[in-house]
Coordinates of C-alpha atoms and ligand atoms in Angstrom, one line a residue:
M945 CA -37.7 -3.8 4.4
Q946 CA -36.0 -0.7 3.1
T947 CA -34.4 -1.2 -0.3
Y948 CA -31.7 0.6 -2.2
D949 CA -30.5 0.7 -5.8
L950 CA -27.0 0.1 -4.3
I951 CA -25.6 -0.9 -1.0
I952 CA -21.9 -0.7 -0.4
I953 CA -20.2 -2.5 2.6
G954 CA -17.0 -0.7 3.7
S955 CA -15.9 2.9 3.5
G956 CA -12.2 2.6 2.5
P957 CA -10.8 4.0 -0.7
G958 CA -12.9 1.4 -2.6
G959 CA -16.2 1.8 -0.9
Y960 CA -16.0 5.5 -0.4
A961 CA -15.1 6.2 -4.1
A962 CA -18.0 3.9 -5.2
A963 CA -20.4 5.7 -2.9
L964 CA -19.4 9.1 -4.1
A965 CA -19.7 8.2 -7.7
A966 CA -23.0 6.4 -7.2
G967 CA -24.5 9.3 -5.2
K968 CA -23.4 11.8 -7.9
A969 CA -25.1 9.5 -10.5
G970 CA -28.3 9.7 -8.6
L971 CA -28.5 6.0 -7.5
V972 CA -30.3 5.5 -4.2
T973 CA -27.3 4.4 -2.2
A974 CA -26.4 3.3 1.3
L975 CA -22.9 2.8 2.7
V976 CA -22.5 0.5 5.7
E977 CA -19.4 0.9 7.9
S978 CA -18.6 -0.9 11.1
G979 CA -15.5 1.1 12.0
P980 CA -14.2 4.6 11.4
L981 CA -14.8 6.2 8.0
G982 CA -12.0 5.9 5.5
G983 CA -10.9 2.3 6.1
T984 CA -7.3 1.1 6.4
C985 CA -5.9 3.7 4.1
L986 CA -7.0 6.8 6.1
N987 CA -6.9 5.3 9.7
W988 CA -4.0 2.8 9.8
G989 CA -2.4 2.8 6.4
C990 CA -1.3 5.2 3.6
I991 CA -2.0 8.4 5.4
P992 CA -0.6 8.0 8.9
T993 CA 2.5 6.2 7.6
K994 CA 3.3 9.0 5.2
L995 CA 2.6 11.7 7.8
F996 CA 5.2 10.0 10.1
L997 CA 7.7 9.7 7.2
G998 CA 7.2 13.3 6.2
A999 CA 7.5 14.6 9.7
T1000 CA 10.9 12.9 10.2
E1001 CA 12.2 13.5 6.7
P1002 CA 14.5 16.3 7.9
I1003 CA 16.4 13.9 10.1
A1004 CA 17.4 11.9 7.0
G1005 CA 18.2 15.1 5.2
I1006 CA 20.6 16.3 7.9
R1007 CA 22.3 12.9 7.9
A1008 CA 22.8 13.0 4.1
Q1009 CA 24.4 16.5 4.3
E1010 CA 26.4 15.3 7.3
R1011 CA 27.9 12.5 5.1
L1012 CA 29.1 15.3 2.7
R1013 CA 30.6 17.2 5.7
L1014 CA 28.4 20.2 4.8
A1015 CA 26.2 20.3 7.9
S1016 CA 25.7 18.8 11.3
G1017 CA 23.1 18.7 13.9
S1018 CA 20.1 16.8 15.0
M1019 CA 16.3 17.1 15.2
T1020 CA 14.1 16.0 18.1
V1021 CA 10.7 14.8 17.2
D1022 CA 7.9 15.3 19.8
L1023 CA 6.2 11.9 19.3
P1024 CA 3.1 12.6 21.4
A1025 CA 2.6 15.8 19.4
L1026 CA 3.0 13.9 16.1
Q1027 CA 0.4 11.4 17.4
R1028 CA -2.0 14.2 18.2
R1029 CA -1.4 15.7 14.7
K1030 CA -2.1 12.3 13.2
D1031 CA -5.4 12.0 15.1
T1032 CA -6.4 15.6 14.2
M1033 CA -5.7 15.1 10.5
V1034 CA -7.3 11.7 10.3
G1035 CA -10.3 13.0 12.3
A1036 CA -10.7 16.0 9.9
S1037 CA -10.6 13.7 6.9
R1038 CA -13.2 11.4 8.3
K1039 CA -15.5 14.4 8.8
A1040 CA -14.8 15.6 5.2
I1041 CA -15.7 12.1 3.9
E1042 CA -19.0 12.1 5.9
Q1043 CA -19.8 15.6 4.6
S1044 CA -19.1 14.7 1.0
L1045 CA -21.3 11.6 1.2
T1046 CA -24.1 13.7 2.7
R1047 CA -23.8 16.2 -0.1
V1048 CA -24.5 13.5 -2.7
N1049 CA -27.3 11.9 -0.7
V1050 CA -25.6 8.7 0.3
E1051 CA -27.1 7.3 3.4
L1052 CA -24.5 6.3 6.0
I1053 CA -25.4 3.3 8.1
R1054 CA -23.2 2.4 11.1
G1055 CA -22.9 -1.3 11.9
R1056 CA -21.5 -4.6 10.8
A1057 CA -23.1 -6.1 7.7
R1058 CA -23.5 -9.7 6.6
L1059 CA -25.3 -11.2 3.7
A1060 CA -28.8 -12.5 4.3
S1061 CA -29.8 -13.5 0.7
P1062 CA -28.7 -12.7 -2.8
T1063 CA -30.7 -9.5 -2.6
S1064 CA -30.4 -8.4 1.1
I1065 CA -28.0 -7.8 4.0
I1066 CA -28.4 -7.7 7.7
V1067 CA -26.8 -4.8 9.6
N1068 CA -25.9 -5.3 13.3
N1069 CA -25.9 -2.0 15.1
A1070 CA -22.9 -2.0 17.4
D1071 CA -24.5 0.5 19.8
N1072 CA -27.7 -1.3 20.6
G1073 CA -27.3 -4.7 19.0
E1074 CA -30.4 -4.2 16.8
E1075 CA -30.4 -6.1 13.5
T1076 CA -32.0 -4.5 10.4
E1077 CA -32.5 -6.2 7.0
L1078 CA -31.9 -4.0 4.0
G1079 CA -32.6 -4.9 0.3
F1080 CA -30.6 -4.1 -2.7
A1081 CA -30.6 -4.2 -6.5
K1082 CA -26.8 -4.2 -6.5
L1083 CA -24.3 -4.8 -3.7
I1084 CA -20.6 -3.8 -3.6
I1085 CA -18.5 -5.6 -1.1
A1086 CA -15.5 -3.4 -0.2
T1087 CA -14.6 -4.8 3.2
G1088 CA -10.8 -4.6 2.7
S1089 CA -8.1 -6.6 4.5
S1090 CA -6.4 -6.9 7.9
P1091 CA -2.9 -7.9 9.0
S1092 CA -2.3 -11.6 8.8
F1093 CA 0.0 -13.9 10.8
F1094 CA 1.3 -17.4 10.9
P1095 CA 0.7 -19.6 13.9
G1096 CA 3.4 -18.8 16.5
M1097 CA 3.7 -15.1 15.7
E1098 CA 0.3 -13.8 16.7
P1099 CA 0.6 -10.2 18.1
D1100 CA -0.1 -9.6 21.8
H1101 CA -0.4 -5.9 20.8
Q1102 CA 2.1 -5.0 23.6
T1103 CA 5.4 -6.5 22.6
I1104 CA 4.5 -8.4 19.4
L1105 CA 2.8 -5.8 17.2
D1106 CA 1.0 -5.4 14.0
S1107 CA 1.3 -2.3 11.8
T1108 CA -1.7 -0.7 13.5
D1109 CA -0.2 -1.1 17.0
L1110 CA 3.1 0.4 15.8
L1111 CA 1.4 3.6 14.7
D1112 CA 0.2 4.2 18.3
L1113 CA 3.4 3.8 20.2
A1114 CA 4.0 6.7 22.7
E1115 CA 7.8 6.3 22.6
A1116 CA 10.4 4.9 20.2
P1117 CA 11.5 1.4 21.2
E1118 CA 15.2 0.9 21.6
S1119 CA 15.2 -2.0 19.3
L1120 CA 12.6 -3.4 16.8
A1121 CA 12.6 -6.7 15.0
I1122 CA 10.7 -6.4 11.8
I1123 CA 9.4 -9.7 10.2
G1124 CA 8.8 -9.2 6.5
A1125 CA 10.7 -6.8 4.1
G1126 CA 7.6 -5.8 2.1
A1127 CA 6.2 -2.2 1.9
I1128 CA 5.0 -2.1 5.5
G1129 CA 8.3 -3.4 7.0
L1130 CA 10.5 -1.1 4.9
E1131 CA 8.4 2.1 5.4
M1132 CA 7.8 1.7 9.1
G1133 CA 11.3 0.6 9.8
Q1134 CA 12.7 3.8 8.2
F1135 CA 10.4 5.9 10.4
W1136 CA 11.5 4.3 13.7
E1137 CA 15.1 4.1 12.6
R1138 CA 15.1 7.9 12.2
L1139 CA 13.9 8.2 15.8
G1140 CA 16.8 6.2 16.9
T1141 CA 15.4 2.6 17.1
K1142 CA 17.8 -0.2 16.2
I1143 CA 16.3 -2.3 13.4
T1144 CA 16.7 -6.0 12.7
L1145 CA 14.9 -7.0 9.5
I1146 CA 14.1 -10.6 8.7
E1147 CA 12.9 -11.6 5.3
G1148 CA 12.0 -15.2 4.3
M1149 CA 12.7 -14.7 0.6
D1150 CA 16.2 -14.2 -0.7
R1151 CA 16.1 -10.3 -0.8
V1152 CA 14.3 -7.3 0.6
A1153 CA 11.3 -6.0 -1.4
P1154 CA 11.3 -9.5 -3.1
T1155 CA 8.5 -8.6 -5.6
E1156 CA 10.6 -5.7 -7.0
D1157 CA 13.4 -6.0 -9.6
P1158 CA 16.5 -7.5 -8.0
E1159 CA 18.6 -4.4 -8.8
I1160 CA 16.1 -2.3 -6.8
S1161 CA 16.4 -4.7 -3.8
K1162 CA 20.2 -4.4 -3.9
V1163 CA 20.2 -0.6 -3.7
I1164 CA 17.6 -0.6 -0.9
T1165 CA 19.7 -3.2 1.1
T1166 CA 22.9 -1.2 0.7
A1167 CA 21.1 2.0 2.0
L1168 CA 19.6 0.2 4.9
K1169 CA 22.8 -1.5 5.9
R1170 CA 24.5 2.0 5.8
A1171 CA 21.8 3.1 8.2
K1172 CA 23.0 0.3 10.5
W1173 CA 20.0 -2.1 10.0
K1174 CA 20.8 -5.7 10.6
I1175 CA 19.3 -7.6 7.7
S1176 CA 18.8 -11.3 7.4
T1177 CA 17.3 -12.7 4.2
G1178 CA 16.5 -16.3 3.0
K1179 CA 15.5 -17.3 6.6
K1180 CA 11.9 -17.4 7.8
V1181 CA 10.8 -16.6 11.3
A1182 CA 9.3 -19.6 12.9
S1183 CA 7.9 -18.0 16.1
I1184 CA 8.0 -15.0 18.4
Q1185 CA 7.4 -15.1 22.1
A1186 CA 6.9 -12.2 24.5
E1187 CA 9.2 -12.8 27.5
N1188 CA 10.0 -10.3 30.3
N1189 CA 8.7 -7.4 28.1
K1190 CA 11.0 -8.5 25.2
A1191 CA 10.2 -10.1 21.9
V1192 CA 12.2 -13.3 21.5
V1193 CA 12.4 -14.1 17.8
T1194 CA 13.2 -17.7 16.6
L1195 CA 14.2 -18.3 13.0
E1196 CA 13.5 -21.6 11.2
D1197 CA 17.2 -22.6 11.6
G1198 CA 16.8 -22.4 15.4
T1199 CA 18.7 -19.1 16.0
T1200 CA 17.1 -16.7 18.3
F1201 CA 17.5 -13.0 19.1
E1202 CA 15.7 -10.4 21.3
A1203 CA 14.3 -7.0 20.6
D1204 CA 12.2 -4.6 22.7
K1205 CA 9.3 -4.9 20.2
A1206 CA 8.6 -7.0 17.1
L1207 CA 6.6 -5.9 14.1
V1208 CA 4.9 -8.7 12.2
A1209 CA 4.4 -7.5 8.6
V1210 CA 4.0 -10.7 6.6
G1211 CA 1.0 -9.7 4.5
R1212 CA -2.7 -9.3 4.8
K1213 CA -5.9 -11.4 4.9
P1214 CA -9.3 -10.5 3.5
N1215 CA -12.1 -9.2 5.7
T1216 CA -14.6 -11.9 4.7
E1217 CA -15.0 -13.6 8.0
G1218 CA -18.6 -13.3 9.3
L1219 CA -19.9 -11.9 6.0
N1220 CA -22.0 -15.0 5.4
L1221 CA -21.0 -15.1 1.7
E1222 CA -22.7 -18.5 1.4
A1223 CA -26.1 -16.7 1.5
A1224 CA -25.4 -15.5 -2.0
A1225 CA -23.2 -18.4 -3.1
I1226 CA -20.2 -16.2 -3.4
A1227 CA -16.9 -18.1 -3.9
T1228 CA -13.6 -17.4 -2.2
Q1229 CA -10.1 -18.6 -2.8
G1230 CA -7.0 -18.9 -0.6
R1231 CA -7.3 -17.2 2.7
G1232 CA -10.8 -16.1 1.8
W1233 CA -10.2 -13.6 -1.1
I1234 CA -13.5 -13.1 -3.0
T1235 CA -13.5 -14.6 -6.5
T1236 CA -14.5 -12.0 -9.1
D1237 CA -15.0 -12.3 -12.9
D1238 CA -13.7 -10.0 -15.6
C1239 CA -16.2 -7.3 -14.6
L1240 CA -15.4 -7.6 -10.8
L1241 CA -18.7 -9.5 -10.3
A1242 CA -18.7 -12.0 -7.4
G1243 CA -22.4 -13.0 -8.1
E1244 CA -25.1 -11.9 -10.5
N1245 CA -25.7 -8.5 -8.9
I1246 CA -22.8 -8.5 -6.3
Y1247 CA -19.4 -6.9 -7.0
A1248 CA -16.3 -7.2 -4.8
I1249 CA -13.7 -4.4 -5.1
G1250 CA -10.4 -3.4 -3.4
D1251 CA -8.3 -5.5 -1.1
V1252 CA -11.0 -8.1 -0.5
N1253 CA -10.8 -9.5 -4.0
G1254 CA -7.0 -9.9 -3.6
R1255 CA -6.2 -8.5 -7.0
T1256 CA -4.0 -5.5 -6.0
L1257 CA -3.6 -4.4 -2.4
L1258 CA -3.3 -0.7 -3.0
A1259 CA -5.6 2.2 -2.3
H1260 CA -5.6 3.6 -5.9
A1261 CA -6.4 0.1 -7.2
A1262 CA -9.4 0.0 -4.9
S1263 CA -10.7 3.5 -6.1
D1264 CA -10.1 2.7 -9.7
Q1265 CA -12.1 -0.6 -9.4
A1266 CA -14.9 1.4 -7.6
E1267 CA -15.2 3.9 -10.5
Y1268 CA -15.2 1.1 -13.1
V1269 CA -18.0 -0.8 -11.2
I1270 CA -20.2 2.3 -11.0
R1271 CA -19.9 2.7 -14.8
H1272 CA -20.7 -1.0 -15.2
I1273 CA -23.8 -0.6 -12.9
L1274 CA -24.9 2.4 -14.9
E1275 CA -24.4 0.4 -18.1
Q1276 CA -21.9 3.0 -19.3
T1277 CA -19.5 0.2 -20.0
S1278 CA -19.8 -3.5 -20.6
D1279 CA -16.0 -3.9 -21.2
P1280 CA -14.1 -6.2 -18.9
Y1281 CA -12.1 -4.4 -16.2
G1282 CA -8.7 -3.7 -17.6
P1283 CA -6.8 -0.9 -15.9
G1284 CA -3.4 -1.7 -17.4
P1285 CA -0.4 -1.3 -15.3
I1286 CA -1.0 -0.3 -11.7
P1287 CA 1.7 2.0 -10.3
G1288 CA 3.3 1.2 -6.9
C1289 CA 5.6 3.0 -4.5
I1290 CA 7.5 2.2 -1.4
Y1291 CA 8.2 5.5 0.5
G1292 CA 11.0 6.7 2.7
S1293 CA 14.5 8.0 2.4
M1294 CA 15.2 5.4 -0.2
E1295 CA 12.1 5.1 -2.3
A1296 CA 11.2 2.4 -4.9
I1297 CA 8.7 2.6 -7.6
R1298 CA 7.4 0.3 -10.3
T1299 CA 4.9 0.4 -13.1
G1300 CA 4.4 -2.3 -15.7
F1301 CA 6.5 -5.4 -16.0
T1302 CA 10.0 -6.3 -14.8
A1303 CA 12.4 -7.9 -17.2
E1304 CA 12.1 -11.2 -15.4
E1305 CA 8.3 -11.2 -15.8
L1306 CA 8.5 -10.5 -19.5
T1307 CA 11.2 -13.1 -20.1
T1308 CA 9.0 -15.7 -18.4
Q1309 CA 6.3 -14.8 -20.9
G1310 CA 8.7 -15.6 -23.7
K1311 CA 9.2 -12.0 -24.8
T1312 CA 12.5 -10.6 -26.0
V1313 CA 13.6 -7.9 -23.7
T1314 CA 16.1 -5.0 -23.7
I1315 CA 17.1 -2.8 -20.8
S1316 CA 18.2 0.8 -20.5
R1317 CA 19.1 2.6 -17.3
A1318 CA 20.4 5.8 -15.8
M1319 CA 22.2 6.1 -12.5
L1320 CA 21.0 8.9 -10.1
S1321 CA 24.6 9.7 -9.2
A1322 CA 24.7 11.9 -12.4
N1323 CA 21.5 13.7 -11.5
P1324 CA 21.9 17.2 -10.1
I1325 CA 18.8 17.0 -7.9
S1326 CA 20.0 13.7 -6.4
Q1327 CA 23.4 15.2 -5.8
S1328 CA 21.9 18.3 -4.2
H1329 CA 20.1 16.1 -1.6
G1330 CA 23.3 14.2 -0.9
A1331 CA 21.6 11.1 -2.1
P1332 CA 23.3 9.9 -5.2
A1333 CA 22.5 6.2 -4.8
G1334 CA 19.8 4.7 -7.1
L1335 CA 18.8 4.2 -10.7
V1336 CA 15.9 4.3 -13.2
K1337 CA 15.6 1.1 -15.2
V1338 CA 13.5 0.9 -18.3
V1339 CA 12.3 -2.5 -19.7
W1340 CA 11.6 -2.6 -23.5
S1341 CA 10.0 -5.1 -25.8
Q1342 CA 9.6 -4.7 -29.5
G1343 CA 10.7 -1.0 -29.3
K1344 CA 8.2 0.0 -26.7
V1345 CA 8.5 0.7 -23.0
M1346 CA 6.9 -2.2 -21.1
G1347 CA 7.9 -1.4 -17.5
I1348 CA 9.9 1.1 -15.4
S1349 CA 11.4 0.6 -12.0
A1350 CA 13.4 3.2 -10.0
V1351 CA 15.0 3.4 -6.6
G1352 CA 16.5 6.4 -4.9
H1353 CA 15.7 9.6 -2.9
G1354 CA 12.4 11.1 -4.0
V1355 CA 11.7 8.8 -6.9
S1356 CA 8.1 8.4 -5.9
H1357 CA 7.6 11.8 -7.6
L1358 CA 8.4 10.1 -11.0
I1359 CA 5.6 7.5 -10.7
T1360 CA 2.8 9.2 -12.6
L1361 CA 5.0 10.1 -15.5
C1362 CA 6.4 6.6 -15.6
E1363 CA 2.8 5.3 -15.6
V1364 CA 2.0 7.5 -18.6
V1365 CA 5.1 6.3 -20.4
V1366 CA 4.3 2.6 -19.9
K1367 CA 0.6 2.9 -20.5
E1368 CA 1.2 4.8 -23.8
G1369 CA 4.0 2.3 -24.7
W1370 CA 6.4 5.1 -25.5
T1371 CA 9.1 4.6 -28.1
R1372 CA 12.6 6.1 -27.9
E1373 CA 11.5 8.8 -30.5
K1374 CA 8.6 9.8 -28.3
A1375 CA 11.0 10.4 -25.4
E1376 CA 13.3 12.4 -27.7
N1377 CA 10.4 14.8 -28.5
I1378 CA 9.5 15.7 -24.9
V1379 CA 11.3 18.6 -23.3
F1380 CA 12.2 17.7 -19.7
A1381 CA 12.8 20.7 -17.4
H1382 CA 16.3 21.2 -16.0
P1383 CA 17.4 20.4 -13.4
T1384 CA 14.9 17.8 -12.3
L1385 CA 14.8 14.2 -11.1
D1386 CA 12.7 13.6 -14.2
E1387 CA 15.7 14.1 -16.3
A1388 CA 17.0 10.7 -14.9
L1389 CA 13.9 9.1 -16.5
K1390 CA 14.7 10.8 -19.8
E1391 CA 18.3 9.7 -19.6
A1392 CA 17.2 6.2 -18.9
L1393 CA 14.7 6.3 -21.9
L1394 CA 17.4 7.5 -24.2
A1395 CA 20.3 5.3 -22.9
Q1396 CA 21.8 2.5 -25.0
Q1397 CA 19.6 -0.6 -24.7
A1398 CA 21.2 -3.9 -24.1
Ligands
FAD1286 C1 0.5 0.4 7.0 C2 -0.1 0.4 5.7 C3 0.4 1.4 4.7 C4 -0.2 1.4 3.5 N1 0.3 2.4 2.6 C5 -0.3 2.4 1.3 C6 0.2 3.4 0.4 O1 1.1 4.2 0.7 N2 -0.4 3.4 -0.8 C7 -1.4 2.5 -1.2 O2 -1.9 2.6 -2.3 N3 -1.8 1.6 -0.3 C8 -1.3 1.5 0.9 N4 -1.8 0.6 1.8 C9 -2.8 -0.3 1.4 C10 -4.2 0.4 1.4 O3 -4.4 0.9 2.7 C11 -5.3 -0.6 1.1 O4 -5.0 -1.2 -0.2 C12 -6.7 0.1 1.0 O5 -7.0 0.7 2.2 C13 -7.7 -0.9 0.5 O6 -8.9 -0.2 0.4 P1 -10.3 -1.0 0.6 O7 -11.4 0.0 0.3 O8 -10.3 -2.2 -0.3 O9 -10.4 -1.5 2.1 P2 -10.1 -0.8 3.5 O10 -9.4 0.4 3.4 O11 -9.5 -1.9 4.3 O12 -11.6 -0.6 4.0 C14 -12.5 -1.6 4.3 C15 -13.6 -1.0 5.2 O13 -14.6 -2.0 5.4 C16 -15.1 -2.0 6.7 N5 -15.7 -3.3 7.0 C17 -15.1 -4.5 6.9 N6 -16.0 -5.5 7.2 C18 -17.2 -4.9 7.3 C19 -18.5 -5.3 7.6 N7 -18.8 -6.6 7.7 N8 -19.5 -4.4 7.7 C20 -19.3 -3.1 7.6 N9 -18.0 -2.6 7.4 C21 -17.0 -3.5 7.2 C22 -13.8 -1.8 7.5 O14 -14.1 -1.3 8.8 C23 -13.1 -0.8 6.7 O15 -13.4 0.5 7.0 C24 -1.2 0.5 3.1 C25 -1.7 -0.4 4.0 C26 -1.1 -0.4 5.3 C27 -1.6 -1.5 6.3
NAD1287 N1 3.5 2.3 -0.2 C1 2.5 1.4 -0.4 O1 1.9 1.4 -1.4 C2 2.2 0.4 0.7 C3 2.7 0.6 2.0 C4 2.4 -0.4 2.9 C5 1.6 -1.4 2.6 N2 1.1 -1.6 1.3 C6 0.2 -2.7 1.0 O2 0.0 -3.5 2.1 C7 0.1 -4.9 1.8 C8 0.7 -5.6 3.0 O3 2.1 -5.2 3.2 P1 3.1 -6.2 3.9 O4 4.4 -5.5 3.9 O5 2.6 -6.7 5.2 O6 3.1 -7.5 3.0 P2 4.0 -8.0 1.7 O7 3.3 -9.2 1.2 O8 4.3 -6.8 0.8 O9 5.4 -8.4 2.4 C9 5.5 -9.4 3.4 C10 6.9 -10.0 3.4 O10 7.0 -10.9 4.5 C11 7.8 -12.0 4.1 N3 7.5 -13.1 5.0 C12 6.4 -13.8 5.1 N4 6.5 -14.7 6.1 C13 7.7 -14.6 6.6 C14 8.3 -15.2 7.7 N5 7.8 -16.2 8.4 N6 9.6 -14.8 8.0 C15 10.2 -13.8 7.4 N7 9.6 -13.1 6.3 C16 8.3 -13.5 6.0 C17 7.3 -12.2 2.7 O11 8.3 -12.9 1.9 C18 7.2 -10.8 2.2 O12 8.3 -10.3 1.5 C19 1.0 -5.0 0.6 O13 0.5 -5.9 -0.3 C20 1.0 -3.6 0.0 O14 0.3 -3.6 -1.3 C21 1.4 -0.7 0.4

């Protein structure tokens, strides 16, 4: 049996970053992947969704200037051409990933892996069905996650779609029902709405983007309603049926409506099915998320990183965990994994960002909290884009910044600076001593940091 210092299962942002770092460090490493290289992020997640949003951004720009009566016009998007561009870009990135792994001597093994024992896996080669057992000193499970559904709303992939199906449509549906107002529902809805699709959004919780600050949800809701989205909150979808090429959506209260297509975006489930985790006595929780300790260990010599451990379902969280785990394997750190605040963004015409705590979260922890904020309506860059709605909200405790949320046009560009401010626990004085260029959206952050706290 061939053995390796390290085997990694999955080549998404977690597995790929781990393989690259391990290869550079000289570990004899194999990366096993059953699908296309790059995982969800490259193939069906972060990258294609942002390409679609970027390509259609001018439509939102024209509309904003139209509202100011400064311009008029329209833009036609060649959807098949956009799909081809997506395929070309994603294909080129897959090739680049493969080349960079080869450069650092990582062996790429194509096939589906499952655990055979605490020190070996079996890889099933999809092409010929051959099974090969491979031994490891260390294993990283980075198998990611997939769309999840509740009984009664399983996609048929024709009319009732998941996020992957929606990225492959050849033409814009006339109407789209979106179930779930999390990041996927909000981003994808904005893209199709720009192409003329009528959106109905159903969210079971009491507001859209329910994990964000309520003020953020309110601004997003107003913007979406202005773009003629029909929004229903506080009512869950009970079932969706495909009838005569239409999606018939039934809410828990019995009301029904029809749309050409339905997108089910109600969260994700871990890719742990068929991994035979019992062979190494690896524990899971909930829907199958792998339980990890403070050092991301799921077993004595087995780590689980990225979506599959259910900690934070974001690409940069997966890569950060990967880099930590390689340092841990190389004994460069024995500290527990503690990345601090993980930044998050929802993209589109109306963007939302958050890093650190919300006021609600801190208050629940018993902390005394003050808030300062700045409205984007006073920011020259927001005004120039005809997009004055939104705000930057800073949450303080004991004189230090503990969290920042923002909503508005282009606020995703503020996220890394916000992350620095929160991670360094800036005081008001620190903000006073930094020169912010003028005119920039960043000035709204400075204004929020220096505003009266209440
Ligand atoms: C529509 C959408 C948009 C998103 N946008 C963003 C965004 O803008 N920013 C952001 O940070 N995050 C975004 N995400 C989330 C992000 O894609 C994930 O958090 C990230 O991809 C997780 O990385 P991972 O390495 O843990 O797993 P994945 O990227 O899911 O990769 C896991 C890999 O493991 C492989 N695998 C699974 N089981 C096996 C097995 N048994 N044997 C071999 N291989 C296996 C899979 O084929 C896959 O390639 C988005 C997700 C979606 C769905
Ligand atoms: N920009 C980004 O970083 C980005 C973009 C897309 C996805 N993602 C990641 O992908 C993950 C999955 O995204 P998602 O949007 O599918 O999940 P999510 O958990 O963010 O949102 C799902 C929403 O569906 C609602 N819901 C659940 N059941 C429902 C029902 N029966 N009826 C009506 N509403 C219902 C939930 O209340 C929730 O608000 C997220 O955790 C996110 O981290 C990130």
